[in-house]
Amino acid sequence: GAVVSQHPSWVICKSGTSVKIECRSLDFQATTMFWYRQFPKQSLMLMATSNEGSKATYEQGVEKDKFLINHASLTLSTLTVTSAHPEDSSFYICSAPPSGVGQPQHFGDGTRLSIL
Amino acid sequence: GESVGLHLPTLSVQEGDNSIINCAYSNSASDYFIWYKQESGKGPQFIIDIRSNMDKRQGQRVTVLLNKTVKHLSLQIAATQPGDSAVYFCAENKLRGGSNYKLTFGKGTLLTVNP
């Protein structure tokens, strides 16, 4: 149980295009979801907290107009990388706490984004 | 500043041996710690957690020890198997006002199990 699914798992696109990544909680509802970015051989860095019914909370240094987050329902959050450039290439991972905030977060299997 | 870090970036062990992965944290107000395992190309997988009111917690083949005096956390894996090869992260869950928790990850330790 408590599965978090991400789609797509891998995407390659040209510089300047926008890419949407979906994060779904398959068997539980999540009023809060989290988006992380991970560069090769580095740790996960929290980008933003996605809140159902309200605006996302972005970490310092993360451009909210660059990384658009929409928490459309209690089981879906999307991250859109707008006008993507090669430096946006990374591994993007979402998570959600099945039992509420303060409980172990369950992670999706990530989306490998490559911008040419 | 606040941080969660690891003492050893890599650890190589023989199959069947016990593994110990260490982690230091700096925020004494942290109330919850979690160990995650991340295999190549996948998201982190929850292993075990411990709250700040405990100093030891055991799971299946894994034990987490928390030493609040020196702000140190460790993950012990008994009878390490090749399938345990992965990057292990400690993470710190800090209360960030209200009911919002922020999960801060350490740098990670690459565990390699040699057959």
Coordinates of N, CA and C in Angstrom, one line a residue:
Chain A
G1 N 0.8 -1.2 0.0 CA 0.0 0.0 0.0 C 0.8 1.2 0.0
A2 N 0.2 2.4 0.0 CA 0.8 3.7 0.1 C 1.8 3.9 -1.1
V3 N 1.3 3.8 -2.3 CA 2.1 3.9 -3.5 C 2.0 5.3 -4.0
V4 N 3.1 5.8 -4.4 CA 3.2 7.1 -5.1 C 3.7 6.9 -6.5
S5 N 3.0 7.3 -7.5 CA 3.4 7.1 -8.9 C 3.7 8.4 -9.6
Q6 N 4.8 8.3 -10.4 CA 5.2 9.5 -11.2 C 5.1 9.2 -12.6
H7 N 4.8 10.2 -13.4 CA 4.8 10.0 -14.9 C 5.1 11.3 -15.6
P8 N 6.0 11.3 -16.6 CA 6.7 10.1 -17.1 C 7.9 9.7 -16.3
S9 N 8.5 8.6 -16.5 CA 9.7 8.2 -15.8 C 10.9 8.8 -16.5
W10 N 10.8 9.1 -17.7 CA 11.9 9.7 -18.5 C 11.4 10.5 -19.6
V11 N 12.0 11.7 -19.8 CA 11.6 12.6 -20.9 C 12.8 13.3 -21.4
I12 N 12.9 13.4 -22.7 CA 13.9 14.2 -23.4 C 13.2 15.2 -24.3
C13 N 13.6 16.4 -24.2 CA 13.0 17.4 -25.0 C 14.0 18.5 -25.4
K14 N 13.6 19.4 -26.3 CA 14.4 20.4 -26.8 C 14.4 21.6 -25.8
S15 N 15.4 22.4 -25.8 CA 15.5 23.6 -25.0 C 14.4 24.5 -25.4
G16 N 13.7 25.1 -24.4 CA 12.7 26.1 -24.6 C 11.3 25.5 -24.5
T17 N 11.2 24.2 -24.5 CA 9.8 23.6 -24.3 C 9.5 23.5 -22.8
S18 N 8.2 23.3 -22.6 CA 7.7 23.1 -21.2 C 7.4 21.6 -21.0
V19 N 7.7 21.1 -19.8 CA 7.5 19.7 -19.5 C 6.7 19.6 -18.2
K20 N 5.6 18.7 -18.3 CA 4.8 18.5 -17.1 C 5.1 17.1 -16.6
I21 N 5.2 17.1 -15.3 CA 5.4 15.8 -14.5 C 4.3 15.6 -13.6
E22 N 3.7 14.4 -13.6 CA 2.6 14.1 -12.7 C 3.0 13.3 -11.5
C23 N 2.4 13.5 -10.4 CA 2.7 12.8 -9.2 C 1.3 12.4 -8.6
R24 N 1.1 11.1 -8.5 CA -0.2 10.6 -8.0 C -0.1 9.7 -6.8
S25 N -0.9 9.9 -5.8 CA -1.0 8.9 -4.7 C -2.1 7.9 -5.1
L26 N -1.7 6.7 -5.2 CA -2.6 5.7 -5.8 C -3.6 5.1 -4.8
D27 N -3.3 5.0 -3.6 CA -4.3 4.4 -2.6 C -4.5 5.2 -1.4
F28 N -4.2 6.5 -1.4 CA -4.5 7.3 -0.3 C -4.6 8.8 -0.8
Q29 N -5.2 9.6 0.0 CA -5.3 11.0 -0.3 C -4.2 11.8 0.3
A30 N -3.7 12.8 -0.4 CA -2.6 13.6 0.1 C -2.9 15.1 -0.1
T31 N -3.2 15.7 1.0 CA -3.4 17.2 0.9 C -2.1 17.9 0.7
T32 N -1.0 17.2 1.0 CA 0.4 17.8 0.8 C 1.2 16.8 0.1
M33 N 1.9 17.3 -0.9 CA 3.0 16.5 -1.6 C 4.2 17.4 -1.7
F34 N 5.3 16.7 -1.9 CA 6.6 17.4 -2.0 C 7.3 17.1 -3.3
W35 N 8.0 18.1 -3.8 CA 8.8 18.0 -5.0 C 10.3 18.2 -4.7
Y36 N 11.1 17.3 -5.1 CA 12.5 17.3 -4.9 C 13.3 17.3 -6.3
R37 N 14.5 17.8 -6.2 CA 15.3 17.7 -7.4 C 16.7 17.0 -6.9
Q38 N 17.2 16.1 -7.8 CA 18.4 15.4 -7.4 C 19.4 15.4 -8.6
F39 N 20.5 16.0 -8.4 CA 21.5 16.0 -9.5 C 22.4 14.7 -9.2
P40 N 23.1 14.3 -10.3 CA 23.9 13.1 -10.2 C 24.8 13.0 -9.0
K41 N 24.8 12.0 -8.3 CA 25.7 11.7 -7.1 C 25.5 12.8 -6.0
Q42 N 24.3 13.4 -6.0 CA 24.0 14.3 -4.9 C 22.8 13.9 -4.2
S43 N 22.5 14.7 -3.1 CA 21.3 14.4 -2.3 C 20.1 15.0 -2.9
L44 N 18.9 14.7 -2.3 CA 17.7 15.3 -2.7 C 17.5 16.7 -2.1
M45 N 17.1 17.6 -2.9 CA 16.9 18.9 -2.4 C 15.4 19.3 -2.6
L46 N 14.8 19.7 -1.5 CA 13.4 20.1 -1.6 C 13.2 21.3 -2.4
M47 N 12.3 21.3 -3.4 CA 12.1 22.4 -4.2 C 10.8 23.2 -3.7
A48 N 9.8 22.4 -3.4 CA 8.5 23.1 -3.1 C 7.6 22.1 -2.4
T49 N 6.7 22.6 -1.7 CA 5.6 21.9 -1.0 C 4.3 22.2 -1.8
S50 N 3.7 21.1 -2.3 CA 2.4 21.3 -3.0 C 1.2 21.1 -2.1
N51 N 0.3 22.1 -2.0 CA -0.8 22.1 -1.1 C -2.1 22.0 -1.9
E52 N -2.9 21.1 -1.6 CA -4.2 21.0 -2.3 C -5.1 22.1 -1.8
G53 N -5.6 22.8 -2.8 CA -6.5 23.9 -2.5 C -5.9 25.3 -2.2
S54 N -4.6 25.3 -2.3 CA -3.9 26.6 -2.0 C -2.5 26.6 -2.8
K55 N -1.9 27.7 -2.7 CA -0.6 27.9 -3.5 C 0.5 27.0 -2.9
A56 N 1.4 26.6 -3.8 CA 2.5 25.9 -3.3 C 3.5 26.8 -2.6
T57 N 4.3 26.2 -1.7 CA 5.3 26.9 -1.0 C 6.7 26.5 -1.5
Y58 N 7.4 27.5 -2.0 CA 8.7 27.2 -2.7 C 9.8 27.5 -1.7
E59 N 10.9 26.6 -1.9 CA 12.1 26.8 -1.1 C 12.9 28.0 -1.6
Q60 N 13.7 28.5 -0.8 CA 14.5 29.7 -1.2 C 15.4 29.3 -2.4
G61 N 15.4 30.2 -3.4 CA 16.2 30.0 -4.6 C 15.5 29.3 -5.7
V62 N 14.3 28.8 -5.5 CA 13.5 28.1 -6.5 C 12.5 29.0 -7.1
E63 N 12.6 29.2 -8.4 CA 11.8 30.2 -9.1 C 10.4 29.6 -9.3
K64 N 9.4 30.2 -8.7 CA 8.0 29.8 -8.8 C 7.5 29.9 -10.2
D65 N 7.9 30.9 -11.0 CA 7.5 31.0 -12.4 C 8.1 30.0 -13.3
K66 N 9.2 29.5 -12.9 CA 9.9 28.5 -13.7 C 9.4 27.1 -13.4
F67 N 9.1 26.8 -12.2 CA 8.6 25.5 -11.8 C 7.1 25.7 -11.2
L68 N 6.2 25.5 -12.1 CA 4.8 25.7 -11.8 C 4.2 24.4 -11.1
I69 N 3.6 24.6 -10.0 CA 3.0 23.5 -9.3 C 1.5 23.7 -9.1
N70 N 0.8 22.6 -9.5 CA -0.7 22.6 -9.3 C -1.1 21.3 -8.6
H71 N -1.8 21.5 -7.5 CA -2.3 20.4 -6.7 C -3.7 20.2 -7.0
A72 N -4.0 19.5 -8.2 CA -5.4 19.6 -8.8 C -6.4 18.8 -7.9
S73 N -6.0 17.8 -7.2 CA -6.9 17.0 -6.4 C -6.2 16.4 -5.2
L74 N -6.9 15.6 -4.5 CA -6.3 15.0 -3.3 C -5.3 13.9 -3.7
T75 N -5.3 13.5 -5.0 CA -4.4 12.4 -5.4 C -3.5 12.8 -6.5
L76 N -3.4 14.1 -6.9 CA -2.6 14.5 -8.0 C -2.0 15.9 -7.8
S77 N -0.7 15.9 -8.0 CA 0.1 17.1 -8.1 C 0.9 17.1 -9.3
T78 N 1.0 18.3 -10.0 CA 1.8 18.3 -11.2 C 2.9 19.4 -11.1
L79 N 4.1 19.1 -11.6 CA 5.2 20.1 -11.7 C 5.4 20.3 -13.2
T80 N 5.3 21.6 -13.6 CA 5.6 22.0 -14.9 C 6.9 22.8 -15.0
V81 N 7.9 22.3 -15.7 CA 9.1 23.0 -15.9 C 8.9 23.9 -17.2
T82 N 8.8 25.1 -17.0 CA 8.5 26.0 -18.2 C 9.8 26.5 -18.8
S83 N 9.8 26.6 -20.2 CA 10.9 27.0 -21.0 C 12.2 26.3 -20.5
A84 N 12.2 25.0 -20.5 CA 13.3 24.3 -19.9 C 14.6 24.5 -20.7
H85 N 15.7 24.5 -19.9 CA 17.0 24.7 -20.5 C 17.9 23.5 -20.0
P86 N 19.0 23.3 -20.7 CA 19.9 22.2 -20.3 C 20.2 22.1 -18.8
E87 N 20.3 23.3 -18.1 CA 20.7 23.3 -16.7 C 19.5 22.8 -15.8
D88 N 18.3 22.6 -16.4 CA 17.2 22.1 -15.7 C 17.2 20.6 -15.8
S89 N 18.1 20.0 -16.5 CA 18.2 18.5 -16.6 C 18.5 18.0 -15.2
S90 N 17.7 17.1 -14.8 CA 17.9 16.5 -13.4 C 16.9 15.4 -13.2
F91 N 17.0 14.8 -12.0 CA 16.0 13.8 -11.6 C 15.1 14.4 -10.6
Y92 N 13.8 14.5 -11.0 CA 12.8 15.1 -10.2 C 11.9 14.0 -9.5
I93 N 11.8 14.2 -8.2 CA 11.1 13.2 -7.4 C 10.0 13.8 -6.6
C94 N 8.9 13.2 -6.5 CA 7.8 13.7 -5.6 C 7.6 12.7 -4.4
S95 N 7.0 13.2 -3.4 CA 6.7 12.4 -2.3 C 5.4 12.8 -1.6
A96 N 4.8 12.0 -0.8 CA 3.6 12.3 -0.1 C 3.6 11.5 1.2
P97 N 3.1 12.0 2.3 CA 3.0 11.3 3.6 C 1.6 10.6 3.7
P98 N 1.5 9.3 3.6 CA 0.2 8.6 3.6 C -0.5 8.9 4.9
S99 N 0.2 9.0 5.9 CA -0.5 9.2 7.2 C -0.5 10.6 7.7
G100 N -0.2 11.5 6.8 CA -0.2 12.9 7.2 C 1.2 13.5 7.4
V101 N 1.3 14.8 7.5 CA 2.6 15.4 7.7 C 3.2 14.9 9.1
G102 N 4.5 14.8 9.1 CA 5.2 14.3 10.2 C 5.3 12.8 10.3
Q103 N 4.8 12.1 9.3 CA 4.9 10.7 9.2 C 5.8 10.4 8.0
P104 N 6.3 9.1 7.9 CA 7.2 8.8 6.8 C 6.6 9.2 5.4
Q105 N 7.4 9.8 4.6 CA 7.0 10.1 3.3 C 7.3 9.0 2.3
H106 N 6.4 8.8 1.4 CA 6.6 7.7 0.4 C 6.9 8.4 -0.9
F107 N 7.9 7.9 -1.6 CA 8.4 8.6 -2.8 C 8.0 7.9 -4.1
G108 N 7.8 8.7 -5.1 CA 7.7 8.1 -6.4 C 9.0 7.7 -7.0
D109 N 9.0 7.1 -8.1 CA 10.3 6.6 -8.7 C 11.0 7.6 -9.5
G110 N 10.6 8.8 -9.5 CA 11.3 9.9 -10.1 C 11.1 10.0 -11.6
T111 N 11.4 11.2 -12.1 CA 11.4 11.5 -13.5 C 12.7 12.0 -14.0
R112 N 13.3 11.3 -14.9 CA 14.6 11.8 -15.4 C 14.3 12.7 -16.6
L113 N 14.7 14.0 -16.4 CA 14.5 15.0 -17.4 C 15.8 15.4 -18.0
S114 N 15.8 15.3 -19.3 CA 17.0 15.7 -20.1 C 16.6 16.7 -21.1
I115 N 17.3 17.9 -21.1 CA 17.0 19.0 -22.0 C 18.2 19.1 -22.9
L116 N 17.8 19.0 -24.2 CA 18.9 19.1 -25.2 C 19.2 20.5 -25.7
Chain B
G1 N 24.9 26.5 10.6 CA 23.5 26.4 10.1 C 23.0 25.0 10.3
E2 N 21.7 24.8 10.0 CA 21.2 23.5 10.2 C 21.6 22.6 9.1
S3 N 22.0 21.3 9.4 CA 22.4 20.4 8.3 C 22.3 19.0 8.8
V4 N 22.2 18.1 7.9 CA 22.3 16.7 8.2 C 23.4 16.1 7.3
G5 N 24.4 15.6 7.8 CA 25.5 15.1 7.0 C 25.9 13.7 7.3
L6 N 26.7 13.1 6.5 CA 27.2 11.7 6.7 C 28.7 11.7 6.8
H7 N 29.2 10.8 7.7 CA 30.6 10.7 7.9 C 31.4 10.1 6.7
L8 N 30.8 9.1 6.1 CA 31.5 8.3 5.1 C 30.7 8.3 3.8
P9 N 31.2 8.8 2.7 CA 30.5 8.8 1.4 C 30.4 7.4 0.8
T10 N 31.3 6.5 1.0 CA 31.2 5.2 0.5 C 31.6 4.1 1.5
L11 N 31.0 3.0 1.4 CA 31.2 1.9 2.3 C 31.2 0.6 1.5
S12 N 32.2 -0.2 1.6 CA 32.3 -1.5 0.9 C 32.4 -2.6 2.0
V13 N 31.5 -3.6 1.9 CA 31.5 -4.7 2.9 C 31.4 -6.0 2.1
Q14 N 31.7 -7.1 2.8 CA 31.6 -8.4 2.3 C 30.2 -8.9 2.6
E15 N 29.6 -9.7 1.7 CA 28.3 -10.3 2.0 C 28.4 -11.1 3.3
G16 N 27.3 -10.9 4.1 CA 27.3 -11.6 5.3 C 27.8 -10.7 6.5
D17 N 28.6 -9.7 6.2 CA 29.1 -8.9 7.3 C 28.0 -7.9 7.7
N18 N 28.2 -7.3 8.9 CA 27.3 -6.2 9.3 C 27.8 -4.8 8.8
S19 N 26.9 -4.0 8.4 CA 27.2 -2.6 7.9 C 26.7 -1.6 8.9
I20 N 27.5 -0.6 9.0 CA 27.1 0.6 9.9 C 27.3 1.8 9.1
I21 N 26.2 2.6 8.9 CA 26.2 3.8 8.2 C 25.9 4.9 9.2
N22 N 26.7 6.0 9.2 CA 26.6 7.0 10.2 C 26.1 8.3 9.6
C23 N 25.5 9.1 10.5 CA 25.0 10.4 10.1 C 25.1 11.4 11.3
A24 N 25.4 12.6 11.0 CA 25.5 13.6 12.0 C 24.4 14.7 11.7
Y25 N 23.8 15.2 12.7 CA 22.9 16.3 12.5 C 23.2 17.5 13.5
S26 N 22.7 18.6 13.1 CA 23.2 19.8 13.9 C 22.0 20.5 14.6
N27 N 20.8 20.2 14.3 CA 19.7 20.8 14.9 C 19.1 20.0 16.1
S28 N 19.4 20.5 17.3 CA 19.0 19.7 18.4 C 17.5 19.7 18.6
A29 N 16.8 20.6 17.9 CA 15.3 20.6 18.0 C 14.6 19.6 17.1
S30 N 15.4 18.9 16.3 CA 14.8 18.0 15.4 C 14.1 16.9 16.2
D31 N 12.9 16.4 15.7 CA 12.2 15.5 16.5 C 11.9 14.1 15.8
Y32 N 12.4 14.0 14.6 CA 12.1 12.8 13.8 C 13.2 12.6 12.8
F33 N 13.7 11.3 12.7 CA 14.7 11.0 11.8 C 14.4 9.7 11.0
I34 N 14.8 9.7 9.8 CA 14.4 8.6 8.9 C 15.6 8.2 8.0
W35 N 15.7 6.9 7.8 CA 16.7 6.3 6.9 C 15.9 5.9 5.6
Y36 N 16.5 6.3 4.5 CA 16.0 5.8 3.2 C 17.1 5.1 2.4
K37 N 16.6 4.2 1.6 CA 17.5 3.5 0.7 C 17.1 3.9 -0.8
Q38 N 18.1 4.3 -1.6 CA 17.8 4.6 -2.9 C 18.7 3.8 -3.9
E39 N 18.0 3.0 -4.7 CA 18.7 2.3 -5.7 C 18.8 3.1 -7.0
S40 N 19.7 2.8 -7.8 CA 19.9 3.6 -9.0 C 18.7 3.8 -9.9
G41 N 18.4 5.0 -10.2 CA 17.3 5.3 -11.1 C 15.9 5.2 -10.4
K42 N 15.9 5.1 -9.1 CA 14.6 5.0 -8.4 C 14.5 6.0 -7.3
G43 N 13.3 6.2 -6.8 CA 13.1 7.1 -5.7 C 13.5 6.4 -4.3
P44 N 13.7 7.2 -3.3 CA 14.1 6.7 -2.0 C 13.0 5.8 -1.4
Q45 N 13.5 4.7 -0.8 CA 12.6 3.8 -0.2 C 12.7 3.8 1.4
F46 N 11.6 4.0 2.1 CA 11.7 4.1 3.5 C 12.2 2.8 4.1
I47 N 13.2 2.9 5.1 CA 13.7 1.8 5.8 C 13.2 1.7 7.2
I48 N 13.5 2.7 7.9 CA 13.2 2.8 9.4 C 13.3 4.2 9.8
D49 N 12.5 4.5 10.9 CA 12.5 5.8 11.4 C 12.7 5.8 13.0
I50 N 12.9 6.9 13.5 CA 13.1 7.0 15.0 C 12.7 8.4 15.4
R51 N 12.0 8.5 16.5 CA 11.7 9.8 17.1 C 12.7 10.2 18.2
S52 N 12.7 11.4 18.4 CA 13.7 12.0 19.3 C 13.6 11.5 20.8
N53 N 12.5 10.9 21.1 CA 12.3 10.4 22.5 C 12.8 9.0 22.6
M54 N 13.4 8.5 21.6 CA 13.9 7.1 21.6 C 15.4 7.1 21.3
D55 N 16.1 6.1 21.7 CA 17.5 6.0 21.3 C 17.9 4.8 20.5
K56 N 16.9 3.9 20.3 CA 17.1 2.7 19.5 C 15.8 2.2 19.0
R57 N 15.9 1.7 17.8 CA 14.7 1.1 17.2 C 15.2 0.0 16.2
Q58 N 14.5 -1.1 16.3 CA 14.9 -2.3 15.5 C 13.8 -2.6 14.5
G59 N 14.3 -3.0 13.3 CA 13.4 -3.6 12.3 C 14.0 -4.9 11.8
Q60 N 13.5 -5.3 10.7 CA 14.0 -6.6 10.2 C 15.4 -6.4 9.6
R61 N 16.4 -6.9 10.2 CA 17.8 -6.8 9.9 C 18.4 -5.4 10.0
V62 N 17.6 -4.5 10.4 CA 18.1 -3.1 10.5 C 17.9 -2.6 11.9
T63 N 18.8 -1.8 12.4 CA 18.7 -1.1 13.7 C 19.1 0.3 13.5
V64 N 18.4 1.3 14.1 CA 18.7 2.7 14.0 C 19.0 3.1 15.5
L65 N 20.2 3.7 15.7 CA 20.6 4.3 17.0 C 20.6 5.8 16.9
L66 N 20.1 6.4 17.9 CA 20.1 7.9 18.0 C 20.8 8.3 19.3
N67 N 21.8 9.1 19.1 CA 22.6 9.6 20.3 C 22.4 11.1 20.2
K68 N 21.5 11.6 21.1 CA 21.1 13.0 21.0 C 22.3 13.9 21.7
T69 N 23.0 13.2 22.5 CA 24.1 14.0 23.2 C 25.1 14.5 22.2
V70 N 25.5 13.6 21.2 CA 26.5 14.0 20.2 C 25.8 14.3 18.9
K71 N 24.5 14.2 18.8 CA 23.7 14.5 17.6 C 24.2 13.5 16.5
H72 N 24.1 12.3 16.8 CA 24.6 11.3 15.9 C 23.5 10.2 15.7
L73 N 23.4 9.8 14.4 CA 22.4 8.8 14.0 C 23.2 7.7 13.3
S74 N 22.8 6.4 13.5 CA 23.5 5.4 12.7 C 22.4 4.3 12.3
L75 N 22.8 3.7 11.2 CA 21.9 2.6 10.6 C 22.8 1.4 10.6
Q76 N 22.4 0.3 11.2 CA 23.1 -0.9 11.2 C 22.3 -1.9 10.4
I77 N 23.0 -2.6 9.5 CA 22.4 -3.6 8.7 C 23.1 -4.9 9.0
A78 N 22.3 -5.9 9.5 CA 22.9 -7.2 9.8 C 22.9 -8.1 8.6
A79 N 24.0 -8.9 8.6 CA 24.1 -9.9 7.5 C 23.8 -9.3 6.1
T80 N 24.6 -8.3 5.8 CA 24.4 -7.5 4.6 C 24.4 -8.4 3.3
Q81 N 23.5 -8.2 2.5 CA 23.3 -8.9 1.2 C 23.6 -8.1 0.0
P82 N 23.9 -8.7 -1.1 CA 24.1 -7.9 -2.3 C 22.9 -7.0 -2.7
G83 N 21.7 -7.4 -2.4 CA 20.5 -6.6 -2.6 C 20.5 -5.3 -1.7
D84 N 21.4 -5.2 -0.8 CA 21.4 -4.0 0.1 C 22.3 -2.9 -0.5
S85 N 23.0 -3.3 -1.6 CA 23.8 -2.3 -2.3 C 22.9 -1.1 -2.8
A86 N 23.2 0.1 -2.4 CA 22.4 1.2 -2.7 C 23.0 2.4 -2.1
V87 N 22.4 3.6 -2.3 CA 22.8 4.8 -1.5 C 21.8 4.9 -0.4
Y88 N 22.4 5.2 0.8 CA 21.5 5.3 2.0 C 21.6 6.8 2.5
F89 N 20.4 7.3 2.7 CA 20.3 8.7 3.2 C 19.6 8.7 4.5
C90 N 20.2 9.5 5.4 CA 19.5 9.9 6.6 C 18.7 11.2 6.3
A91 N 17.6 11.3 6.9 CA 16.8 12.5 6.7 C 16.2 13.0 8.0
E92 N 16.1 14.3 8.1 CA 15.7 14.9 9.3 C 14.4 15.6 9.1
N93 N 13.4 15.4 9.9 CA 12.1 16.0 9.8 C 12.0 17.0 10.8
K94 N 11.9 18.3 10.4 CA 11.9 19.4 11.3 C 10.5 20.1 11.2
L95 N 10.0 20.4 12.4 CA 8.8 21.2 12.4 C 9.1 22.6 11.9
R96 N 8.4 23.1 10.9 CA 8.6 24.4 10.3 C 7.4 25.3 10.5
G97 N 6.9 25.4 11.7 CA 5.8 26.2 11.9 C 4.5 25.5 11.6
G98 N 3.6 25.6 12.5 CA 2.3 24.9 12.3 C 2.4 23.4 12.2
S99 N 1.8 22.9 11.2 CA 1.9 21.4 11.0 C 2.7 21.1 9.8
N100 N 3.5 22.0 9.3 CA 4.3 21.8 8.1 C 5.7 21.2 8.5
Y101 N 6.0 20.1 8.0 CA 7.3 19.4 8.2 C 8.1 19.5 7.0
K102 N 9.4 19.8 7.1 CA 10.3 19.8 6.0 C 11.3 18.7 6.2
L103 N 11.5 17.8 5.2 CA 12.4 16.7 5.2 C 13.7 17.2 4.6
T104 N 14.7 17.1 5.4 CA 16.1 17.5 4.9 C 17.0 16.3 4.9
F105 N 17.5 16.1 3.7 CA 18.3 14.9 3.5 C 19.8 15.1 3.7
G106 N 20.5 14.1 4.2 CA 21.9 14.1 4.3 C 22.5 13.8 2.9
K107 N 23.9 13.8 2.8 CA 24.5 13.7 1.6 C 24.5 12.3 1.0
G108 N 24.3 11.3 1.8 CA 24.2 9.9 1.2 C 25.5 9.1 1.4
T109 N 25.3 7.8 1.6 CA 26.4 6.9 1.6 C 26.2 5.8 0.6
L110 N 27.1 5.6 -0.2 CA 27.0 4.5 -1.2 C 27.5 3.2 -0.6
L111 N 26.6 2.2 -0.4 CA 27.0 0.9 0.2 C 27.2 -0.1 -0.9
T112 N 28.3 -0.7 -1.0 CA 28.6 -1.7 -2.0 C 28.8 -3.0 -1.2
V113 N 28.1 -4.1 -1.6 CA 28.2 -5.4 -0.9 C 28.9 -6.3 -1.9
N114 N 30.0 -6.8 -1.5 CA 30.8 -7.7 -2.4 C 30.5 -9.1 -2.1
P115 N 30.2 -9.9 -3.1 CA 29.8 -11.3 -2.9 C 30.9 -12.2 -2.5

